[in-house]
Amino acid sequence: MQVEINVNGKARKAEVEDRTLLVYFLRDTLQLTGTHVGCDTSSCGACTVHLDGGAVKSCTLLAAQADGCSVTTIEGLAIQDTPTTMQLHPLQEGFKECHGLQCGYCTPGMIMTAADLLKRNPTPSEEEIRFALEGNICRCTGYHNIVKSIQWAATHTTKPEPNQQEEPIDADKHLFTNDVTTGEVVETH
Amino acid sequence: MSNKFIGQSIKRREDKRFITGKGRYTDDIVLPGMLHAHFVRSPYAHARVSSIDLDEAKAMPGVIAIYTGDDLADVNGVPCGWQVNFRDGEAMREPKHPMLIPTGSTAKHVGDAVAVVIAETKDIAIDAAELVMVEWEELPAVAAPADALLPDAPKVHEQFPDNKAFDWTFGNPIEEVDAAMEKAAHITELEFVNQRVVPNAMEPRAYIGSYDETFDKYTLYTSTQNPHLIRLLMCAFVLGIPEHKVRVVGPDVGGGFGSKIYHYTEEALVTWSSKQLGQPVKWTSDRSEAFLTDAHGRDHATKAEMGFDADGNILGLRIKTVANMGAYLSTFAPAVPTYLHGTLLQGLYTTPKINIDMTCVFTHTVAVDAYRGAGRPEATYLLERLMDLAALEMGRDPAELRFQNFIPPFDGVEQPGYQTQVALQYDSGNYEAVLKRGLEMLAYDDFRKEQAEAAKTNKILGVGFSTYVEACGIAPSAVVGSLGARAGLFESAQVRVQPTGKVSVFTGSHSHGQGHETTFVQVVADKLGIPMDDVDLVHGDSDTIAFGMGTYGSRSLAVGGSAIVKSIDKILEKGGKIAAHKLECAEGDLEYAEGKWTVKGTDKSISFGDVALTAYVPHIYPAGLEPGLDFSSFYDPANFTYPFGCHIAVVEVDKETGKVTLKRMIAVDDVGNVINPMIVDGQIHGGLAQGIGQALFEGTIYDENGQLTNGSYMDYCMPRADDLPMFETDRQVTPCPHNPLGVKGAGEAGAIGSTPAVVNAVIDALWSAGHKPKDILMPLTSERVWQAMN
Ligand code: FES
Ligand code: FES
């Protein structure tokens, strides 16, 4: 089937199999390989992206379900000034500043989840941060510095998120979220 | 030499690509014409392959080839890199670990592969694999190490009916230990299981094999911790292809923790099949497959006894352990329960007599090999559980009991290293100081008061101690060679100064999260007195790097960093000759600092950049000196390094439910000199989380048929952000006396010390409320803790 998905501000049209998961559409079709796959049970959050502004696990969603939606991946989080220079998102700065990553594999998912949290709750407590990261596994850092990175970002000016504000996608507004208990993606309206 | 970067928390240079999604892991790589492999694996722990029918699968459009074990009859199995013989001299038993199980043979663990389907897309490969019809004859299986020794246990390898890979004894003669224990006023006895855990690096293993006919050259991209080692093993032992015709690249790798050291069958298979098909072949594990095929860690069943005199001095330690090797011997597996474990049983104590009796067995499970700490966590768990339990049993304070038995401080320079009863000689140590600092951070006296109050409530408190020493900086080649290693454990480094004074450093170490691109560059920039921006680090490519033994055993900086320092010394020595010639003085009159050679006591100097240019434009140049400024070195360490530390856990236990909450985790570690404190702290944090994970959450569950019943992230519990507190860390510095940087290694320490601290804390909490369990099986789930109280 054909899908049209706005990814990082660009409309992307492609032919996909019905069963293609959004994460493979991003990784294989668009070669946006910053979104990772860490599990096959919707448990690790390495694949987290924003769908119409909210964090979802892109391994838990068919590309077809994202048809007509707008997706932001880790590649679209910074503001690209020129082809070779960019302004990092405060969370990206925070992760670097506070050594919130080691191998970097969980990092895109962590940052996307955290960006969603800070949007909903700009001044989260340590407990709220830890709770928000419940669906994301990091095997390297012990989370200590990830928590600090998010706290750092929360106290530094949040620059506008580039792709959230531009070209509202034509299709009807879907809102998706990950059900906290099952990890499944549910449509909220 | 300058002093700008060493010791500073320089932000990591590698981060930019990871935080912007530009990291390049193996699965991110797409080669033209690339095909995709998917394996058909045994659903049984033990089953004979009666027949394989490929017809239907082969007929599927998009399927390019399907190989079975019968196609690979002349390909060897993957080899084992360490030989430990039976105590009576019989050679270690090394069953072949075939690429694919041929018809008529038996699969020996769930996930053992019987066929590989190669297709145009991954989905087609997966679908076609479903159509491969394997007729299985299911056979009885054994999964637990102790069960493998029962007389009627199913046999893993027909030719080894007792299921033993080898047995081994180490330390003082058992008669001497028995005699020491006879004299004991108190013996603390503990039977426990150090359960099997799964490393679970977040990036699943991924490989791409590619064969270029024009140059008759293979390239293997692999998620490995040691590209050169993989090349050596694959070329020399498995495929029999010439090493110079193979390039192995370990690009960005998403964590390893040991599980990506080993040479896996899939690596050789994608390489081999890329030549058969003339197209690149990629295989990426999914998580379920990873649980079934990645090497696991730990898995010891132990009975340990520690004897004390009436004053609490340790008299002896006697241990019997059965360790699980899994179905086949993985690359370093035999070393883990033996020379990385038995040799650490001195711990921090003056124990005069120690003996371990170890039996290593085959079972119908995937191989067990080194996992973060590899043997040292098992040794530490054993010792530190015994110490806290002994204190409880004897009514002693666990900290006091340790102070009494600690080896006194020694720096390895003025005072000699400490000769243990178990072969190793510790390089330097100051053990009392780390425990003192830990107690201070804990506010011990206040804690005991709080604990007494809490004992009257439903939320009881406990504190657990663990003071550990480990052996890193692996390892002096001659020593490990005499212990059975089939490899040297040196490291190589090349420092190439370009004509403009910019520097490329090539290391055989490999970063998969440790931050080499920053730490190593800090060292180089300081040693040369130049900006960090003038230095780049290259790692992970066997074509650009002369050789390498890779990263594990907390060895990168201690061994790999030392190799770099050796090359820098050669650069500065040759540079000094060029400088002296240019400045028309004797070499001895020069000193090197801040990036220039200066004639002592004058302001006459020449910069590093000018010398570099002269080396490549050698017009005014010392007679007989070769042009160029580029040196390679191999560094073989003189000894292991011995980091040590003190980990303290505070837990709250809910008496009603048995739920354990980790309230505080204190870690005071001494890893020698520190190049980048931020990165060292990060390594400690990550290690702590994995150690805590083993204590409270993690562990494989095999059923009686050898099925792993919790082989997914839904079922295998790992620590998540809301399970852990902020860690309280501090550091002490006792430099390593035998390597040029004075560093000891920090990668594994966190995972080594923390596990027993957490378990001890739970036991302490229960004793504070009048329950007196000796042990609770890890992981300490609510149910198990509740049962210990009811
Ligand atoms: S890949 Fe693990 S949750 Fe999506
Ligand atoms: S940084 Fe490696 S998994 Fe999080």
PDB file of N, CA and C in Angstrom, chain A residues 10-91:
ATOM      1  N   LYS A  10       9.231  16.916   6.170  1.00  0.00           N
ATOM      2  CA  LYS A  10       9.150  16.677   4.732  1.00  0.00           C
ATOM      3  C   LYS A  10       8.107  15.605   4.455  1.00  0.00           C
ATOM      4  N   ALA A  11       7.279  15.854   3.434  1.00  0.00           N
ATOM      5  CA  ALA A  11       6.295  14.836   3.071  1.00  0.00           C
ATOM      6  C   ALA A  11       7.017  13.684   2.380  1.00  0.00           C
ATOM      7  N   ARG A  12       6.806  12.480   2.875  1.00  0.00           N
ATOM      8  CA  ARG A  12       7.467  11.312   2.293  1.00  0.00           C
ATOM      9  C   ARG A  12       6.397  10.318   1.876  1.00  0.00           C
ATOM     10  N   LYS A  13       6.438   9.988   0.580  1.00  0.00           N
ATOM     11  CA  LYS A  13       5.466   9.040   0.036  1.00  0.00           C
ATOM     12  C   LYS A  13       6.206   7.758  -0.275  1.00  0.00           C
ATOM     13  N   ALA A  14       5.615   6.623   0.066  1.00  0.00           N
ATOM     14  CA  ALA A  14       6.295   5.376  -0.282  1.00  0.00           C
ATOM     15  C   ALA A  14       5.324   4.218  -0.313  1.00  0.00           C
ATOM     16  N   GLU A  15       5.735   3.205  -1.049  1.00  0.00           N
ATOM     17  CA  GLU A  15       5.001   1.954  -1.132  1.00  0.00           C
ATOM     18  C   GLU A  15       5.530   1.059  -0.006  1.00  0.00           C
ATOM     19  N   VAL A  16       4.637   0.592   0.846  1.00  0.00           N
ATOM     20  CA  VAL A  16       5.099  -0.313   1.912  1.00  0.00           C
ATOM     21  C   VAL A  16       4.209  -1.548   1.937  1.00  0.00           C
ATOM     22  N   GLU A  17       4.739  -2.616   2.519  1.00  0.00           N
ATOM     23  CA  GLU A  17       3.885  -3.783   2.747  1.00  0.00           C
ATOM     24  C   GLU A  17       2.921  -3.450   3.878  1.00  0.00           C
ATOM     25  N   ASP A  18       1.785  -4.129   3.853  1.00  0.00           N
ATOM     26  CA  ASP A  18       0.798  -3.877   4.913  1.00  0.00           C
ATOM     27  C   ASP A  18       1.403  -4.070   6.294  1.00  0.00           C
ATOM     28  N   ARG A  19       2.300  -5.068   6.383  1.00  0.00           N
ATOM     29  CA  ARG A  19       2.824  -5.424   7.705  1.00  0.00           C
ATOM     30  C   ARG A  19       4.023  -4.579   8.136  1.00  0.00           C
ATOM     31  N   THR A  20       4.452  -3.662   7.267  1.00  0.00           N
ATOM     32  CA  THR A  20       5.654  -2.888   7.608  1.00  0.00           C
ATOM     33  C   THR A  20       5.421  -2.025   8.843  1.00  0.00           C
ATOM     34  N   LEU A  21       6.300  -2.191   9.798  1.00  0.00           N
ATOM     35  CA  LEU A  21       6.205  -1.372  11.009  1.00  0.00           C
ATOM     36  C   LEU A  21       6.789   0.008  10.726  1.00  0.00           C
ATOM     37  N   LEU A  22       6.283   0.974  11.460  1.00  0.00           N
ATOM     38  CA  LEU A  22       6.768   2.343  11.249  1.00  0.00           C
ATOM     39  C   LEU A  22       8.295   2.414  11.395  1.00  0.00           C
ATOM     40  N   VAL A  23       8.820   1.675  12.372  1.00  0.00           N
ATOM     41  CA  VAL A  23      10.267   1.768  12.589  1.00  0.00           C
ATOM     42  C   VAL A  23      11.050   1.303  11.353  1.00  0.00           C
ATOM     43  N   TYR A  24      10.543   0.282  10.670  1.00  0.00           N
ATOM     44  CA  TYR A  24      11.263  -0.183   9.477  1.00  0.00           C
ATOM     45  C   TYR A  24      11.036   0.744   8.291  1.00  0.00           C
ATOM     46  N   PHE A  25       9.881   1.382   8.263  1.00  0.00           N
ATOM     47  CA  PHE A  25       9.672   2.408   7.248  1.00  0.00           C
ATOM     48  C   PHE A  25      10.727   3.510   7.425  1.00  0.00           C
ATOM     49  N   LEU A  26      10.936   3.914   8.651  1.00  0.00           N
ATOM     50  CA  LEU A  26      11.916   4.974   8.906  1.00  0.00           C
ATOM     51  C   LEU A  26      13.340   4.491   8.620  1.00  0.00           C
ATOM     52  N   ARG A  27      13.645   3.317   9.122  1.00  0.00           N
ATOM     53  CA  ARG A  27      15.028   2.833   9.008  1.00  0.00           C
ATOM     54  C   ARG A  27      15.367   2.350   7.598  1.00  0.00           C
ATOM     55  N   ASP A  28      14.505   1.514   7.034  1.00  0.00           N
ATOM     56  CA  ASP A  28      14.845   0.867   5.771  1.00  0.00           C
ATOM     57  C   ASP A  28      14.407   1.689   4.561  1.00  0.00           C
ATOM     58  N   THR A  29      13.195   2.214   4.606  1.00  0.00           N
ATOM     59  CA  THR A  29      12.715   2.941   3.439  1.00  0.00           C
ATOM     60  C   THR A  29      13.347   4.332   3.370  1.00  0.00           C
ATOM     61  N   LEU A  30      13.343   5.033   4.502  1.00  0.00           N
ATOM     62  CA  LEU A  30      13.864   6.409   4.489  1.00  0.00           C
ATOM     63  C   LEU A  30      15.328   6.485   4.919  1.00  0.00           C
ATOM     64  N   GLN A  31      15.861   5.361   5.347  1.00  0.00           N
ATOM     65  CA  GLN A  31      17.228   5.320   5.855  1.00  0.00           C
ATOM     66  C   GLN A  31      17.508   6.331   6.967  1.00  0.00           C
ATOM     67  N   LEU A  32      16.502   6.549   7.777  1.00  0.00           N
ATOM     68  CA  LEU A  32      16.695   7.344   8.991  1.00  0.00           C
ATOM     69  C   LEU A  32      17.029   6.348  10.103  1.00  0.00           C
ATOM     70  N   THR A  33      18.313   6.042  10.207  1.00  0.00           N
ATOM     71  CA  THR A  33      18.705   4.926  11.071  1.00  0.00           C
ATOM     72  C   THR A  33      19.004   5.351  12.506  1.00  0.00           C
ATOM     73  N   GLY A  34      18.687   6.602  12.819  1.00  0.00           N
ATOM     74  CA  GLY A  34      18.848   7.036  14.211  1.00  0.00           C
ATOM     75  C   GLY A  34      17.825   6.389  15.128  1.00  0.00           C
ATOM     76  N   THR A  35      16.702   5.988  14.592  1.00  0.00           N
ATOM     77  CA  THR A  35      15.688   5.286  15.380  1.00  0.00           C
ATOM     78  C   THR A  35      16.071   3.809  15.421  1.00  0.00           C
ATOM     79  N   HIS A  36      16.208   3.267  16.608  1.00  0.00           N
ATOM     80  CA  HIS A  36      16.777   1.918  16.737  1.00  0.00           C
ATOM     81  C   HIS A  36      15.733   0.873  17.122  1.00  0.00           C
ATOM     82  N   VAL A  37      16.135  -0.372  16.945  1.00  0.00           N
ATOM     83  CA  VAL A  37      15.298  -1.493  17.374  1.00  0.00           C
ATOM     84  C   VAL A  37      16.071  -2.266  18.434  1.00  0.00           C
ATOM     85  N   GLY A  38      15.512  -2.353  19.625  1.00  0.00           N
ATOM     86  CA  GLY A  38      16.220  -3.058  20.692  1.00  0.00           C
ATOM     87  C   GLY A  38      15.499  -4.304  21.157  1.00  0.00           C
ATOM     88  N   CYS A  39      14.247  -4.453  20.760  1.00  0.00           N
ATOM     89  CA  CYS A  39      13.500  -5.621  21.234  1.00  0.00           C
ATOM     90  C   CYS A  39      12.412  -5.953  20.234  1.00  0.00           C
ATOM     91  N   ASP A  40      11.663  -7.019  20.547  1.00  0.00           N
ATOM     92  CA  ASP A  40      10.546  -7.383  19.682  1.00  0.00           C
ATOM     93  C   ASP A  40       9.278  -7.516  20.505  1.00  0.00           C
ATOM     94  N   THR A  41       9.261  -6.858  21.651  1.00  0.00           N
ATOM     95  CA  THR A  41       8.091  -6.959  22.526  1.00  0.00           C
ATOM     96  C   THR A  41       7.605  -5.594  23.001  1.00  0.00           C
ATOM     97  N   SER A  42       8.035  -4.548  22.317  1.00  0.00           N
ATOM     98  CA  SER A  42       7.568  -3.214  22.676  1.00  0.00           C
ATOM     99  C   SER A  42       7.981  -2.819  24.090  1.00  0.00           C
ATOM    100  N   SER A  43       9.159  -3.267  24.495  1.00  0.00           N
ATOM    101  CA  SER A  43       9.545  -3.087  25.895  1.00  0.00           C
ATOM    102  C   SER A  43      10.707  -2.130  26.124  1.00  0.00           C
ATOM    103  N   CYS A  44      11.458  -1.750  25.090  1.00  0.00           N
ATOM    104  CA  CYS A  44      12.739  -1.083  25.364  1.00  0.00           C
ATOM    105  C   CYS A  44      12.778   0.400  25.013  1.00  0.00           C
ATOM    106  N   GLY A  45      11.905   0.849  24.139  1.00  0.00           N
ATOM    107  CA  GLY A  45      11.845   2.266  23.828  1.00  0.00           C
ATOM    108  C   GLY A  45      12.942   2.791  22.914  1.00  0.00           C
ATOM    109  N   ALA A  46      13.825   1.927  22.415  1.00  0.00           N
ATOM    110  CA  ALA A  46      14.905   2.393  21.531  1.00  0.00           C
ATOM    111  C   ALA A  46      14.337   2.995  20.252  1.00  0.00           C
ATOM    112  N   CYS A  47      13.096   2.661  19.950  1.00  0.00           N
ATOM    113  CA  CYS A  47      12.467   3.051  18.685  1.00  0.00           C
ATOM    114  C   CYS A  47      11.572   4.266  18.832  1.00  0.00           C
ATOM    115  N   THR A  48      11.651   4.944  19.983  1.00  0.00           N
ATOM    116  CA  THR A  48      10.687   6.014  20.251  1.00  0.00           C
ATOM    117  C   THR A  48      10.839   7.195  19.284  1.00  0.00           C
ATOM    118  N   VAL A  49       9.718   7.618  18.718  1.00  0.00           N
ATOM    119  CA  VAL A  49       9.668   8.817  17.869  1.00  0.00           C
ATOM    120  C   VAL A  49       8.437   9.619  18.297  1.00  0.00           C
ATOM    121  N   HIS A  50       8.283  10.776  17.718  1.00  0.00           N
ATOM    122  CA  HIS A  50       7.059  11.539  17.991  1.00  0.00           C
ATOM    123  C   HIS A  50       6.093  11.378  16.830  1.00  0.00           C
ATOM    124  N   LEU A  51       4.857  11.085  17.164  1.00  0.00           N
ATOM    125  CA  LEU A  51       3.815  10.973  16.155  1.00  0.00           C
ATOM    126  C   LEU A  51       2.790  12.052  16.460  1.00  0.00           C
ATOM    127  N   ASP A  52       2.634  12.954  15.548  1.00  0.00           N
ATOM    128  CA  ASP A  52       1.774  14.111  15.789  1.00  0.00           C
ATOM    129  C   ASP A  52       2.065  14.724  17.161  1.00  0.00           C
ATOM    130  N   GLY A  53       3.332  14.825  17.473  1.00  0.00           N
ATOM    131  CA  GLY A  53       3.739  15.560  18.667  1.00  0.00           C
ATOM    132  C   GLY A  53       3.860  14.749  19.946  1.00  0.00           C
ATOM    133  N   GLY A  54       3.461  13.491  19.940  1.00  0.00           N
ATOM    134  CA  GLY A  54       3.564  12.696  21.168  1.00  0.00           C
ATOM    135  C   GLY A  54       4.486  11.510  20.958  1.00  0.00           C
ATOM    136  N   ALA A  55       5.132  11.082  22.042  1.00  0.00           N
ATOM    137  CA  ALA A  55       6.084   9.971  21.917  1.00  0.00           C
ATOM    138  C   ALA A  55       5.353   8.644  21.726  1.00  0.00           C
ATOM    139  N   VAL A  56       5.801   7.875  20.749  1.00  0.00           N
ATOM    140  CA  VAL A  56       5.280   6.515  20.551  1.00  0.00           C
ATOM    141  C   VAL A  56       6.448   5.588  20.248  1.00  0.00           C
ATOM    142  N   LYS A  57       6.193   4.308  20.479  1.00  0.00           N
ATOM    143  CA  LYS A  57       7.197   3.310  20.108  1.00  0.00           C
ATOM    144  C   LYS A  57       6.921   2.906  18.667  1.00  0.00           C
ATOM    145  N   SER A  58       7.851   3.247  17.799  1.00  0.00           N
ATOM    146  CA  SER A  58       7.572   3.066  16.375  1.00  0.00           C
ATOM    147  C   SER A  58       7.638   1.603  15.947  1.00  0.00           C
ATOM    148  N   CYS A  59       8.020   0.705  16.866  1.00  0.00           N
ATOM    149  CA  CYS A  59       7.975  -0.727  16.548  1.00  0.00           C
ATOM    150  C   CYS A  59       6.595  -1.292  16.835  1.00  0.00           C
ATOM    151  N   THR A  60       5.724  -0.460  17.376  1.00  0.00           N
ATOM    152  CA  THR A  60       4.431  -0.945  17.853  1.00  0.00           C
ATOM    153  C   THR A  60       3.308  -0.397  16.994  1.00  0.00           C
ATOM    154  N   LEU A  61       3.697   0.123  15.861  1.00  0.00           N
ATOM    155  CA  LEU A  61       2.765   0.851  15.024  1.00  0.00           C
ATOM    156  C   LEU A  61       3.094   0.478  13.590  1.00  0.00           C
ATOM    157  N   LEU A  62       2.068   0.237  12.819  1.00  0.00           N
ATOM    158  CA  LEU A  62       2.317  -0.011  11.400  1.00  0.00           C
ATOM    159  C   LEU A  62       2.582   1.311  10.699  1.00  0.00           C
ATOM    160  N   ALA A  63       3.374   1.244   9.650  1.00  0.00           N
ATOM    161  CA  ALA A  63       3.564   2.458   8.852  1.00  0.00           C
ATOM    162  C   ALA A  63       2.204   2.956   8.386  1.00  0.00           C
ATOM    163  N   ALA A  64       1.332   2.004   8.071  1.00  0.00           N
ATOM    164  CA  ALA A  64      -0.002   2.369   7.580  1.00  0.00           C
ATOM    165  C   ALA A  64      -0.785   3.189   8.599  1.00  0.00           C
ATOM    166  N   GLN A  65      -0.569   2.893   9.871  1.00  0.00           N
ATOM    167  CA  GLN A  65      -1.288   3.641  10.910  1.00  0.00           C
ATOM    168  C   GLN A  65      -0.800   5.079  10.999  1.00  0.00           C
ATOM    169  N   ALA A  66       0.388   5.312  10.498  1.00  0.00           N
ATOM    170  CA  ALA A  66       0.938   6.664  10.554  1.00  0.00           C
ATOM    171  C   ALA A  66       0.644   7.440   9.271  1.00  0.00           C
ATOM    172  N   ASP A  67      -0.086   6.811   8.379  1.00  0.00           N
ATOM    173  CA  ASP A  67      -0.420   7.472   7.116  1.00  0.00           C
ATOM    174  C   ASP A  67      -1.140   8.782   7.420  1.00  0.00           C
ATOM    175  N   GLY A  68      -0.667   9.843   6.811  1.00  0.00           N
ATOM    176  CA  GLY A  68      -1.301  11.135   7.026  1.00  0.00           C
ATOM    177  C   GLY A  68      -0.849  11.822   8.300  1.00  0.00           C
ATOM    178  N   CYS A  69       0.051  11.217   9.023  1.00  0.00           N
ATOM    179  CA  CYS A  69       0.501  11.816  10.283  1.00  0.00           C
ATOM    180  C   CYS A  69       1.844  12.498  10.096  1.00  0.00           C
ATOM    181  N   SER A  70       2.236  13.117  11.161  1.00  0.00           N
ATOM    182  CA  SER A  70       3.512  13.798  11.135  1.00  0.00           C
ATOM    183  C   SER A  70       4.434  13.135  12.158  1.00  0.00           C
ATOM    184  N   VAL A  71       5.634  12.787  11.731  1.00  0.00           N
ATOM    185  CA  VAL A  71       6.569  12.055  12.581  1.00  0.00           C
ATOM    186  C   VAL A  71       7.839  12.879  12.761  1.00  0.00           C
ATOM    187  N   THR A  72       8.308  12.951  13.986  1.00  0.00           N
ATOM    188  CA  THR A  72       9.632  13.537  14.211  1.00  0.00           C
ATOM    189  C   THR A  72      10.540  12.452  14.760  1.00  0.00           C
ATOM    190  N   THR A  73      11.701  12.304  14.152  1.00  0.00           N
ATOM    191  CA  THR A  73      12.681  11.344  14.646  1.00  0.00           C
ATOM    192  C   THR A  73      13.845  12.129  15.244  1.00  0.00           C
ATOM    193  N   ILE A  74      14.775  11.406  15.811  1.00  0.00           N
ATOM    194  CA  ILE A  74      15.942  12.052  16.413  1.00  0.00           C
ATOM    195  C   ILE A  74      16.659  12.942  15.394  1.00  0.00           C
ATOM    196  N   GLU A  75      16.621  12.533  14.127  1.00  0.00           N
ATOM    197  CA  GLU A  75      17.313  13.317  13.092  1.00  0.00           C
ATOM    198  C   GLU A  75      16.655  14.682  12.898  1.00  0.00           C
ATOM    199  N   GLY A  76      15.400  14.796  13.324  1.00  0.00           N
ATOM    200  CA  GLY A  76      14.679  16.044  13.086  1.00  0.00           C
ATOM    201  C   GLY A  76      14.570  16.921  14.307  1.00  0.00           C
ATOM    202  N   LEU A  77      15.279  16.568  15.358  1.00  0.00           N
ATOM    203  CA  LEU A  77      15.086  17.303  16.611  1.00  0.00           C
ATOM    204  C   LEU A  77      15.896  18.599  16.666  1.00  0.00           C
ATOM    205  N   ALA A  78      17.080  18.563  16.126  1.00  0.00           N
ATOM    206  CA  ALA A  78      17.901  19.784  16.127  1.00  0.00           C
ATOM    207  C   ALA A  78      17.425  20.704  15.007  1.00  0.00           C
ATOM    208  N   ILE A  79      17.735  21.968  15.142  1.00  0.00           N
ATOM    209  CA  ILE A  79      17.402  22.895  14.065  1.00  0.00           C
ATOM    210  C   ILE A  79      18.595  22.992  13.133  1.00  0.00           C
ATOM    211  N   GLN A  80      18.383  22.545  11.913  1.00  0.00           N
ATOM    212  CA  GLN A  80      19.477  22.507  10.943  1.00  0.00           C
ATOM    213  C   GLN A  80      19.612  23.913  10.351  1.00  0.00           C
ATOM    214  N   ASP A  81      20.686  24.618  10.685  1.00  0.00           N
ATOM    215  CA  ASP A  81      20.872  25.978  10.167  1.00  0.00           C
ATOM    216  C   ASP A  81      21.378  25.938   8.736  1.00  0.00           C
ATOM    217  N   THR A  82      22.417  25.176   8.529  1.00  0.00           N
ATOM    218  CA  THR A  82      22.966  24.983   7.194  1.00  0.00           C
ATOM    219  C   THR A  82      23.150  23.477   7.057  1.00  0.00           C
ATOM    220  N   PRO A  83      23.480  23.007   5.878  1.00  0.00           N
ATOM    221  CA  PRO A  83      23.653  21.557   5.764  1.00  0.00           C
ATOM    222  C   PRO A  83      24.654  20.982   6.760  1.00  0.00           C
ATOM    223  N   THR A  84      25.579  21.782   7.272  1.00  0.00           N
ATOM    224  CA  THR A  84      26.581  21.216   8.174  1.00  0.00           C
ATOM    225  C   THR A  84      26.557  21.809   9.586  1.00  0.00           C
ATOM    226  N   THR A  85      25.667  22.734   9.829  1.00  0.00           N
ATOM    227  CA  THR A  85      25.607  23.260  11.203  1.00  0.00           C
ATOM    228  C   THR A  85      24.189  23.175  11.729  1.00  0.00           C
ATOM    229  N   MET A  86      24.092  22.982  13.028  1.00  0.00           N
ATOM    230  CA  MET A  86      22.767  22.874  13.617  1.00  0.00           C
ATOM    231  C   MET A  86      22.766  23.384  15.039  1.00  0.00           C
ATOM    232  N   GLN A  87      21.570  23.774  15.503  1.00  0.00           N
ATOM    233  CA  GLN A  87      21.414  24.091  16.914  1.00  0.00           C
ATOM    234  C   GLN A  87      20.789  22.877  17.573  1.00  0.00           C
ATOM    235  N   LEU A  88      21.514  22.319  18.499  1.00  0.00           N
ATOM    236  CA  LEU A  88      20.996  21.128  19.159  1.00  0.00           C
ATOM    237  C   LEU A  88      19.807  21.479  20.046  1.00  0.00           C
ATOM    238  N   HIS A  89      18.931  20.541  20.183  1.00  0.00           N
ATOM    239  CA  HIS A  89      17.831  20.649  21.138  1.00  0.00           C
ATOM    240  C   HIS A  89      18.437  20.620  22.549  1.00  0.00           C
ATOM    241  N   PRO A  90      17.845  21.318  23.510  1.00  0.00           N
ATOM    242  CA  PRO A  90      18.419  21.317  24.868  1.00  0.00           C
ATOM    243  C   PRO A  90      18.628  19.904  25.430  1.00  0.00           C
ATOM    244  N   LEU A  91      17.790  18.974  25.040  1.00  0.00           N
ATOM    245  CA  LEU A  91      18.001  17.609  25.536  1.00  0.00           C
ATOM    246  C   LEU A  91      19.258  16.990  24.928  1.00  0.00           C
TER     247      LEU A  91
END
